Every structure is written in C-alpha cells, then in structure tokens.
PDB file of C-alpha atoms in Angstrom:
ATOM      1  CA  UNK A   6      12.592  -9.944   1.374  1.00  0.00           C
ATOM      2  CA  UNK A   7      12.420 -12.421  -1.655  1.00  0.00           C
ATOM      3  CA  UNK A   8       9.564 -12.779  -3.994  1.00  0.00           C
ATOM      4  CA  UNK A   9       8.066  -9.615  -3.640  1.00  0.00           C
ATOM      5  CA  UNK A  10       5.535  -9.128  -6.146  1.00  0.00           C
ATOM      6  CA  UNK A  11       4.919  -6.421  -8.521  1.00  0.00           C
ATOM      7  CA  UNK A  12       2.146  -5.718 -10.775  1.00  0.00           C
ATOM      8  CA  UNK A  13       3.086  -3.221 -13.612  1.00  0.00           C
ATOM      9  CA  UNK A  14       0.307  -1.350 -15.766  1.00  0.00           C
ATOM     10  CA  UNK A  15       1.830  -0.222 -18.934  1.00  0.00           C
ATOM     11  CA  UNK A  16       0.678  -0.783 -22.797  1.00  0.00           C
ATOM     12  CA  UNK A  17       4.301  -1.281 -23.854  1.00  0.00           C
ATOM     13  CA  UNK A  18       4.579  -4.861 -23.770  1.00  0.00           C
ATOM     14  CA  UNK A  19       8.317  -4.904 -24.770  1.00  0.00           C
ATOM     15  CA  UNK A  20       9.095  -2.768 -21.908  1.00  0.00           C
ATOM     16  CA  UNK A  21       7.377  -5.222 -19.360  1.00  0.00           C
ATOM     17  CA  UNK A  22       9.284  -8.229 -20.971  1.00  0.00           C
ATOM     18  CA  UNK A  23      12.374  -6.406 -20.382  1.00  0.00           C
ATOM     19  CA  UNK A  24      11.783  -4.996 -16.885  1.00  0.00           C
ATOM     20  CA  UNK A  25      10.377  -8.576 -15.526  1.00  0.00           C
ATOM     21  CA  UNK A  26      14.010  -9.730 -16.804  1.00  0.00           C
ATOM     22  CA  UNK A  27      15.764  -7.035 -14.915  1.00  0.00           C
ATOM     23  CA  UNK A  28      13.493  -7.112 -11.558  1.00  0.00           C
ATOM     24  CA  UNK A  29      13.710 -11.123 -11.578  1.00  0.00           C
ATOM     25  CA  UNK A  30      17.201 -10.809 -11.170  1.00  0.00           C
ATOM     26  CA  UNK A  31      16.571  -8.968  -8.006  1.00  0.00           C
ATOM     27  CA  UNK A  32      14.336 -11.591  -6.028  1.00  0.00           C
ATOM     28  CA  UNK A  33      11.000  -9.202  -7.411  1.00  0.00           C
ATOM     29  CA  UNK A  34       8.179 -11.841  -8.626  1.00  0.00           C
ATOM     30  CA  UNK A  35       6.422  -9.799 -11.514  1.00  0.00           C
ATOM     31  CA  UNK A  36       2.922 -10.600 -12.388  1.00  0.00           C
ATOM     32  CA  UNK A  37       1.234 -10.942 -16.072  1.00  0.00           C
ATOM     33  CA  UNK A  38       1.336  -7.119 -16.787  1.00  0.00           C
ATOM     34  CA  UNK A  39      -2.042  -5.536 -17.785  1.00  0.00           C
ATOM     35  CA  UNK A  40      -2.931  -2.615 -20.288  1.00  0.00           C
ATOM     36  CA  UNK A  41      -4.807  -0.258 -18.146  1.00  0.00           C
ATOM     37  CA  UNK A  42      -5.893   0.935 -14.699  1.00  0.00           C
ATOM     38  CA  UNK A  43      -9.374  -0.815 -15.288  1.00  0.00           C
ATOM     39  CA  UNK A  44      -7.503  -3.979 -15.848  1.00  0.00           C
ATOM     40  CA  UNK A  45      -5.742  -3.898 -13.146  1.00  0.00           C
ATOM     41  CA  UNK A  46      -8.707  -3.360 -10.820  1.00  0.00           C
ATOM     42  CA  UNK A  47     -10.141  -6.428 -12.231  1.00  0.00           C
ATOM     43  CA  UNK A  48      -6.828  -8.508 -11.525  1.00  0.00           C
ATOM     44  CA  UNK A  49      -6.724  -6.882  -7.696  1.00  0.00           C
ATOM     45  CA  UNK A  50     -10.249  -8.413  -7.027  1.00  0.00           C
ATOM     46  CA  UNK A  51      -8.966 -12.091  -7.590  1.00  0.00           C
ATOM     47  CA  UNK A  52      -5.408 -12.314  -6.086  1.00  0.00           C
ATOM     48  CA  UNK A  53      -3.937 -11.561  -2.690  1.00  0.00           C
ATOM     49  CA  UNK A  54      -2.616  -7.710  -2.969  1.00  0.00           C
ATOM     50  CA  UNK A  55       0.932  -7.095  -4.459  1.00  0.00           C
ATOM     51  CA  UNK A  56       3.917  -5.485  -2.524  1.00  0.00           C
ATOM     52  CA  UNK A  57       4.018  -3.211  -5.491  1.00  0.00           C
ATOM     53  CA  UNK A  58       1.989  -1.514  -8.339  1.00  0.00           C
ATOM     54  CA  UNK A  59       4.072   0.245 -10.866  1.00  0.00           C
ATOM     55  CA  UNK A  60       1.729   2.325 -13.714  1.00  0.00           C
ATOM     56  CA  UNK A  61       2.444   4.532 -16.899  1.00  0.00           C
ATOM     57  CA  UNK A  62      -0.322   6.342 -16.928  1.00  0.00           C
ATOM     58  CA  UNK A  63       0.245   6.944 -20.888  1.00  0.00           C
ATOM     59  CA  UNK A  64      -2.695   6.709 -23.241  1.00  0.00           C
ATOM     60  CA  UNK A  65      -5.140   8.014 -20.472  1.00  0.00           C
ATOM     61  CA  UNK A  66      -6.764  11.082 -21.152  1.00  0.00           C
ATOM     62  CA  UNK A  67      -4.896  13.887 -19.636  1.00  0.00           C
ATOM     63  CA  UNK A  68      -7.847  15.212 -17.730  1.00  0.00           C
ATOM     64  CA  UNK A  69      -8.318  11.771 -16.265  1.00  0.00           C
ATOM     65  CA  UNK A  70      -4.903  10.859 -15.249  1.00  0.00           C
ATOM     66  CA  UNK A  71      -5.543  11.851 -11.779  1.00  0.00           C
ATOM     67  CA  UNK A  72      -8.830  10.261 -11.295  1.00  0.00           C
ATOM     68  CA  UNK A  73      -7.730   7.015 -12.499  1.00  0.00           C
ATOM     69  CA  UNK A  74      -4.573   6.922 -10.155  1.00  0.00           C
ATOM     70  CA  UNK A  75      -6.896   7.613  -7.036  1.00  0.00           C
ATOM     71  CA  UNK A  76      -9.197   4.874  -8.317  1.00  0.00           C
ATOM     72  CA  UNK A  77      -6.000   2.515  -8.319  1.00  0.00           C
ATOM     73  CA  UNK A  78      -5.087   4.291  -4.904  1.00  0.00           C
ATOM     74  CA  UNK A  79      -8.435   3.240  -3.235  1.00  0.00           C
ATOM     75  CA  UNK A  80      -8.468  -0.138  -4.769  1.00  0.00           C
ATOM     76  CA  UNK A  81      -5.298  -1.360  -2.672  1.00  0.00           C
ATOM     77  CA  UNK A  82      -4.596   0.828  -0.013  1.00  0.00           C
ATOM     78  CA  UNK A  83      -2.047  -1.098   1.518  1.00  0.00           C
ATOM     79  CA  UNK A  84      -0.037  -1.862  -1.640  1.00  0.00           C
ATOM     80  CA  UNK A  85       2.941   0.979  -2.651  1.00  0.00           C
ATOM     81  CA  UNK A  86       2.031   2.475  -6.003  1.00  0.00           C
ATOM     82  CA  UNK A  87       4.511   4.244  -8.151  1.00  0.00           C
ATOM     83  CA  UNK A  88       4.239   5.858 -11.355  1.00  0.00           C
ATOM     84  CA  UNK A  89       6.923   4.820 -14.117  1.00  0.00           C
ATOM     85  CA  UNK A  90       6.652   6.474 -16.976  1.00  0.00           C
ATOM     86  CA  UNK A  91       8.592   8.709 -19.711  1.00  0.00           C
ATOM     87  CA  UNK A  92       6.257  11.498 -19.610  1.00  0.00           C
ATOM     88  CA  UNK A  93       8.211  14.375 -17.789  1.00  0.00           C
ATOM     89  CA  UNK A  94       5.442  17.006 -17.719  1.00  0.00           C
ATOM     90  CA  UNK A  95       4.463  18.841 -14.608  1.00  0.00           C
ATOM     91  CA  UNK A  96       0.793  17.697 -15.177  1.00  0.00           C
ATOM     92  CA  UNK A  97       1.606  14.183 -14.684  1.00  0.00           C
ATOM     93  CA  UNK A  98       3.928  14.754 -11.668  1.00  0.00           C
ATOM     94  CA  UNK A  99       0.973  16.890  -9.927  1.00  0.00           C
ATOM     95  CA  UNK A 100      -1.260  13.864 -10.961  1.00  0.00           C
ATOM     96  CA  UNK A 101       0.852  11.382  -9.083  1.00  0.00           C
ATOM     97  CA  UNK A 102       1.448  13.712  -5.981  1.00  0.00           C
ATOM     98  CA  UNK A 103      -2.083  14.415  -5.465  1.00  0.00           C
ATOM     99  CA  UNK A 104      -3.560  10.663  -6.025  1.00  0.00           C
ATOM    100  CA  UNK A 105      -1.572   9.396  -3.153  1.00  0.00           C
ATOM    101  CA  UNK A 106       0.986   7.736  -5.190  1.00  0.00           C
ATOM    102  CA  UNK A 107       4.273   6.571  -3.161  1.00  0.00           C
ATOM    103  CA  UNK A 108       6.905   7.417  -6.132  1.00  0.00           C
ATOM    104  CA  UNK A 109       7.292   8.742  -9.385  1.00  0.00           C
ATOM    105  CA  UNK A 110       9.971   7.355 -11.365  1.00  0.00           C
ATOM    106  CA  UNK A 111      11.308   7.743 -14.865  1.00  0.00           C
ATOM    107  CA  UNK A 112      11.576   5.058 -17.400  1.00  0.00           C
ATOM    108  CA  UNK A 113      14.611   6.730 -18.964  1.00  0.00           C
ATOM    109  CA  UNK A 114      16.631   6.041 -14.937  1.00  0.00           C
ATOM    110  CA  UNK A 115      19.825   3.714 -15.188  1.00  0.00           C
ATOM    111  CA  UNK A 116      18.851  -0.144 -14.019  1.00  0.00           C
ATOM    112  CA  UNK A 117      20.678   0.774 -10.408  1.00  0.00           C
ATOM    113  CA  UNK A 118      18.652   4.007  -9.935  1.00  0.00           C
ATOM    114  CA  UNK A 119      15.436   2.236 -10.478  1.00  0.00           C
ATOM    115  CA  UNK A 120      16.220  -0.783  -8.092  1.00  0.00           C
ATOM    116  CA  UNK A 121      17.507   1.848  -5.550  1.00  0.00           C
ATOM    117  CA  UNK A 122      14.012   4.056  -6.185  1.00  0.00           C
ATOM    118  CA  UNK A 123      11.936   0.852  -5.572  1.00  0.00           C
ATOM    119  CA  UNK A 124      13.921  -0.407  -2.617  1.00  0.00           C
ATOM    120  CA  UNK A 125      13.043   2.696  -0.941  1.00  0.00           C
ATOM    121  CA  UNK A 126       9.502   2.773  -2.244  1.00  0.00           C
ATOM    122  CA  UNK A 127       9.080  -0.499  -0.651  1.00  0.00           C
ATOM    123  CA  UNK A 128      10.652   0.403   2.817  1.00  0.00           C
ATOM    124  CA  UNK A 129       8.327   2.892   2.840  1.00  0.00           C
ATOM    125  CA  UNK A 130       9.808   6.334   1.495  1.00  0.00           C
ATOM    126  CA  UNK A 131       8.368   8.764  -0.607  1.00  0.00           C
ATOM    127  CA  UNK A 132      10.568   8.925  -3.909  1.00  0.00           C
ATOM    128  CA  UNK A 133       9.942  11.837  -6.315  1.00  0.00           C
ATOM    129  CA  UNK A 134      11.973  14.093  -8.352  1.00  0.00           C
ATOM    130  CA  UNK A 135      13.069  17.126  -6.346  1.00  0.00           C
ATOM    131  CA  UNK A 136      10.647  19.545  -8.180  1.00  0.00           C
ATOM    132  CA  UNK A 137       7.603  18.059  -6.681  1.00  0.00           C
ATOM    133  CA  UNK A 138       7.414  19.590  -3.615  1.00  0.00           C
ATOM    134  CA  UNK A 139       7.528  23.352  -5.328  1.00  0.00           C
ATOM    135  CA  UNK A 140       5.009  22.053  -7.467  1.00  0.00           C
ATOM    136  CA  UNK A 141       2.782  21.147  -4.093  1.00  0.00           C
ATOM    137  CA  UNK A 142       3.772  24.180  -2.701  1.00  0.00           C
ATOM    138  CA  UNK A 143       2.538  26.309  -5.752  1.00  0.00           C
ATOM    139  CA  UNK A 144      -0.428  24.798  -5.853  1.00  0.00           C
ATOM    140  CA  UNK A 145      -1.287  25.392  -2.269  1.00  0.00           C
ATOM    141  CA  UNK A 146       0.159  28.755  -1.305  1.00  0.00           C
ATOM    142  CA  UNK A 147       0.199  31.272  -3.927  1.00  0.00           C
ATOM    143  CA  UNK A 148       1.347  33.856  -1.753  1.00  0.00           C
ATOM    144  CA  UNK A 149       4.991  33.509   0.409  1.00  0.00           C
ATOM    145  CA  UNK A 150       5.161  33.985   4.237  1.00  0.00           C
ATOM    146  CA  UNK A 151       6.342  37.175   5.604  1.00  0.00           C
ATOM    147  CA  UNK A 152       9.995  37.065   7.663  1.00  0.00           C
ATOM    148  CA  UNK A 153       8.110  37.064  10.867  1.00  0.00           C
ATOM    149  CA  UNK A 154       6.208  34.134   9.707  1.00  0.00           C
ATOM    150  CA  UNK A 155       9.260  32.185   8.892  1.00  0.00           C
ATOM    151  CA  UNK A 156      10.695  32.790  12.465  1.00  0.00           C
ATOM    152  CA  UNK A 157       7.744  31.539  14.328  1.00  0.00           C
ATOM    153  CA  UNK A 158       7.069  28.668  11.989  1.00  0.00           C
ATOM    154  CA  UNK A 159      10.634  27.444  12.639  1.00  0.00           C
ATOM    155  CA  UNK A 160      11.016  28.191  16.243  1.00  0.00           C
ATOM    156  CA  UNK A 161      10.308  24.782  17.490  1.00  0.00           C
ATOM    157  CA  UNK A 162      12.629  23.190  15.027  1.00  0.00           C
ATOM    158  CA  UNK A 163      16.396  22.297  15.803  1.00  0.00           C
ATOM    159  CA  UNK A 164      18.842  23.153  13.851  1.00  0.00           C
ATOM    160  CA  UNK A 165      19.610  19.595  12.768  1.00  0.00           C
ATOM    161  CA  UNK A 166      15.889  19.034  11.780  1.00  0.00           C
ATOM    162  CA  UNK A 167      16.062  22.170   9.871  1.00  0.00           C
ATOM    163  CA  UNK A 168      19.017  20.816   7.872  1.00  0.00           C
ATOM    164  CA  UNK A 169      17.089  17.270   7.807  1.00  0.00           C
ATOM    165  CA  UNK A 170      14.391  19.077   5.703  1.00  0.00           C
ATOM    166  CA  UNK A 171      16.941  21.136   3.363  1.00  0.00           C
ATOM    167  CA  UNK A 172      18.355  17.621   2.307  1.00  0.00           C
ATOM    168  CA  UNK A 173      14.738  16.402   1.921  1.00  0.00           C
ATOM    169  CA  UNK A 174      14.376  19.236  -0.226  1.00  0.00           C
ATOM    170  CA  UNK A 175      17.221  18.477  -2.111  1.00  0.00           C
ATOM    171  CA  UNK A 176      15.725  15.105  -3.283  1.00  0.00           C
ATOM    172  CA  UNK A 177      18.294  13.128  -0.580  1.00  0.00           C
ATOM    173  CA  UNK A 178      17.006   9.502   0.585  1.00  0.00           C
ATOM    174  CA  UNK A 179      17.766   8.742   4.422  1.00  0.00           C
ATOM    175  CA  UNK A 180      20.845   7.135   3.586  1.00  0.00           C
ATOM    176  CA  UNK A 181      22.260  10.027   1.525  1.00  0.00           C
ATOM    177  CA  UNK A 182      21.407  12.352   4.313  1.00  0.00           C
ATOM    178  CA  UNK A 183      22.942  10.121   6.790  1.00  0.00           C
ATOM    179  CA  UNK A 184      25.969  10.353   4.861  1.00  0.00           C
ATOM    180  CA  UNK A 185      25.884  14.333   4.272  1.00  0.00           C
ATOM    181  CA  UNK A 186      25.517  14.883   7.986  1.00  0.00           C
ATOM    182  CA  UNK A 187      27.781  12.141   9.273  1.00  0.00           C
ATOM    183  CA  UNK A 188      24.891  10.601  11.245  1.00  0.00           C
ATOM    184  CA  UNK A 189      23.274   7.235  11.412  1.00  0.00           C
ATOM    185  CA  UNK A 190      20.388   6.168   8.983  1.00  0.00           C
ATOM    186  CA  UNK A 191      18.514   5.265  12.490  1.00  0.00           C
ATOM    187  CA  UNK A 192      19.291   9.152  13.619  1.00  0.00           C
ATOM    188  CA  UNK A 193      18.057  10.208  10.450  1.00  0.00           C
ATOM    189  CA  UNK A 194      14.512   8.490  10.830  1.00  0.00           C
ATOM    190  CA  UNK A 195      14.455   9.972  14.354  1.00  0.00           C
ATOM    191  CA  UNK A 196      15.181  13.254  13.195  1.00  0.00           C
ATOM    192  CA  UNK A 197      11.776  12.742  10.311  1.00  0.00           C
ATOM    193  CA  UNK A 198       9.915  11.238  13.017  1.00  0.00           C
ATOM    194  CA  UNK A 199      10.341  14.498  15.258  1.00  0.00           C
ATOM    195  CA  UNK A 200       9.782  16.855  12.488  1.00  0.00           C
ATOM    196  CA  UNK A 201       6.732  15.111  11.385  1.00  0.00           C
ATOM    197  CA  UNK A 202       4.817  15.090  14.702  1.00  0.00           C
ATOM    198  CA  UNK A 203       6.019  18.957  15.069  1.00  0.00           C
ATOM    199  CA  UNK A 204       4.801  19.971  12.121  1.00  0.00           C
ATOM    200  CA  UNK A 205       1.607  17.630  11.756  1.00  0.00           C
ATOM    201  CA  UNK A 206       2.827  16.431   8.311  1.00  0.00           C
ATOM    202  CA  UNK A 207       1.910  12.833   7.554  1.00  0.00           C
ATOM    203  CA  UNK A 208       4.388  11.998   4.985  1.00  0.00           C
ATOM    204  CA  UNK A 209       7.691  13.144   3.547  1.00  0.00           C
ATOM    205  CA  UNK A 210       6.088  14.903   0.423  1.00  0.00           C
ATOM    206  CA  UNK A 211       3.886  16.994   3.267  1.00  0.00           C
ATOM    207  CA  UNK A 212       7.049  17.896   5.171  1.00  0.00           C
ATOM    208  CA  UNK A 213       8.603  19.153   2.057  1.00  0.00           C
ATOM    209  CA  UNK A 214       5.579  21.394   1.217  1.00  0.00           C
ATOM    210  CA  UNK A 215       5.830  22.928   4.598  1.00  0.00           C
ATOM    211  CA  UNK A 216       9.222  23.360   4.504  1.00  0.00           C
ATOM    212  CA  UNK A 217       9.142  25.471   1.116  1.00  0.00           C
ATOM    213  CA  UNK A 218       6.166  27.196   2.675  1.00  0.00           C
ATOM    214  CA  UNK A 219       7.984  28.748   5.189  1.00  0.00           C
ATOM    215  CA  UNK A 220      11.167  29.513   3.577  1.00  0.00           C
ATOM    216  CA  UNK A 221      13.475  26.557   3.962  1.00  0.00           C
ATOM    217  CA  UNK A 222      15.570  25.781   0.759  1.00  0.00           C
ATOM    218  CA  UNK A 223      17.341  22.696  -0.244  1.00  0.00           C
ATOM    219  CA  UNK A 224      20.386  22.167   1.698  1.00  0.00           C
ATOM    220  CA  UNK A 225      23.636  22.862  -0.691  1.00  0.00           C
TER     221      UNK A 225
END
C-alpha cells in the first residue's frame, strides 16, 4: 500500500504543492503536477501508469469538459481517475459521471475526508456526491415508473438488498453501510455483488440510477 503514485492535473500550482505535502504524509507519491489534460497525456505516454489521477477541469471551456475527461479516461484505462474541483455545478458533475470518472471530490473537503475518499477510490469504490445518481436518473428516465413497474422491478431483490441500495443512495460507503445494518463489510460487498448481477449494473453509479428509476429512495 506504500508509494502509490498520483498525477495531479491542475493549473493551481500552490494547491498542487499543498496537496503533495498532505498526500506525502500518507505514503502517496505525487508526481510533478501538470496544468492540462493535454500535458497529462504527453506524460502518460512516457511513464508507467499512475495508481491515481486527479483532475480539476477549471479552465477548460464548459462545452469541452466531458470530452476532455473522456480523452483522459481513454488514455489511462486501468488508472483510477477522480475529479477534484471547487466547481460545485451540476454540469461538471454530469461530465464526471458520463465520462467514466471514478470519483468527484470537492477541494473544500477536509483533509481526513479527502484522504478517506481517495482510499475508497483506490480500493475500487466510486465516490460521488449523493445528488449524482439523481442527475443521471433525470437524464436517462424523463418519466417515472408506475406502481406496478416498481413491484415487478424489485421482486427479485431481497429486503436486505433493497436496504443496501437505499444506503447507497444516501451516499454511504461500504464501511458505513456495514455499521448501519450491523453486518460485516465483506457481507456488504457480497450483497452489492448479488444486486449488480440481478439488475445488470456494471458499477455503483448504475446501481444507484437503477434504484432511483424504480422508486427506491435513500435509507433515512
């Protein structure tokens, strides 16, 4: 778990220096930051793929944000990639989701929150704000399902699996879900695997969208 390499794409050099100091305390290896996706793609051609890429799309023309993120995703298909930005707009969040990013984080997050989020992303989880699934659902399903559709859609899911989806919609991590439902984290992962198989989802975001479209709400 030591020496995990991180490439930061950010025009803010001061932020890059501060982030390097913070990550260095947790056994991350911050590579020299680059100011643009274009520069990052040049670097990626000459080095071994980093474990994590963080990108702030600030400075990219808004209509091009999604396409630039997709270019980055295509250039490093095996690398975990997260948007790390101070832009809280839905448009940038949608770009992250539809470009296949593994996370969307805020620069205003506390140090501990950011570290935890990066660990989750590196462990294979997707980390997005709770509103992300609703944005995707709005884009993909303009009309809501009927009550009959809701019953049929969830008939194959157990009560526990529906609870798991509710926790997912509440933005909870596997660890938080395990604590909430008083089960082990490995059991949570098993339930997620079963749910994904049953509903044909490829990742947690797709599972969340599926749940919203079928009337499952966040577990309060």
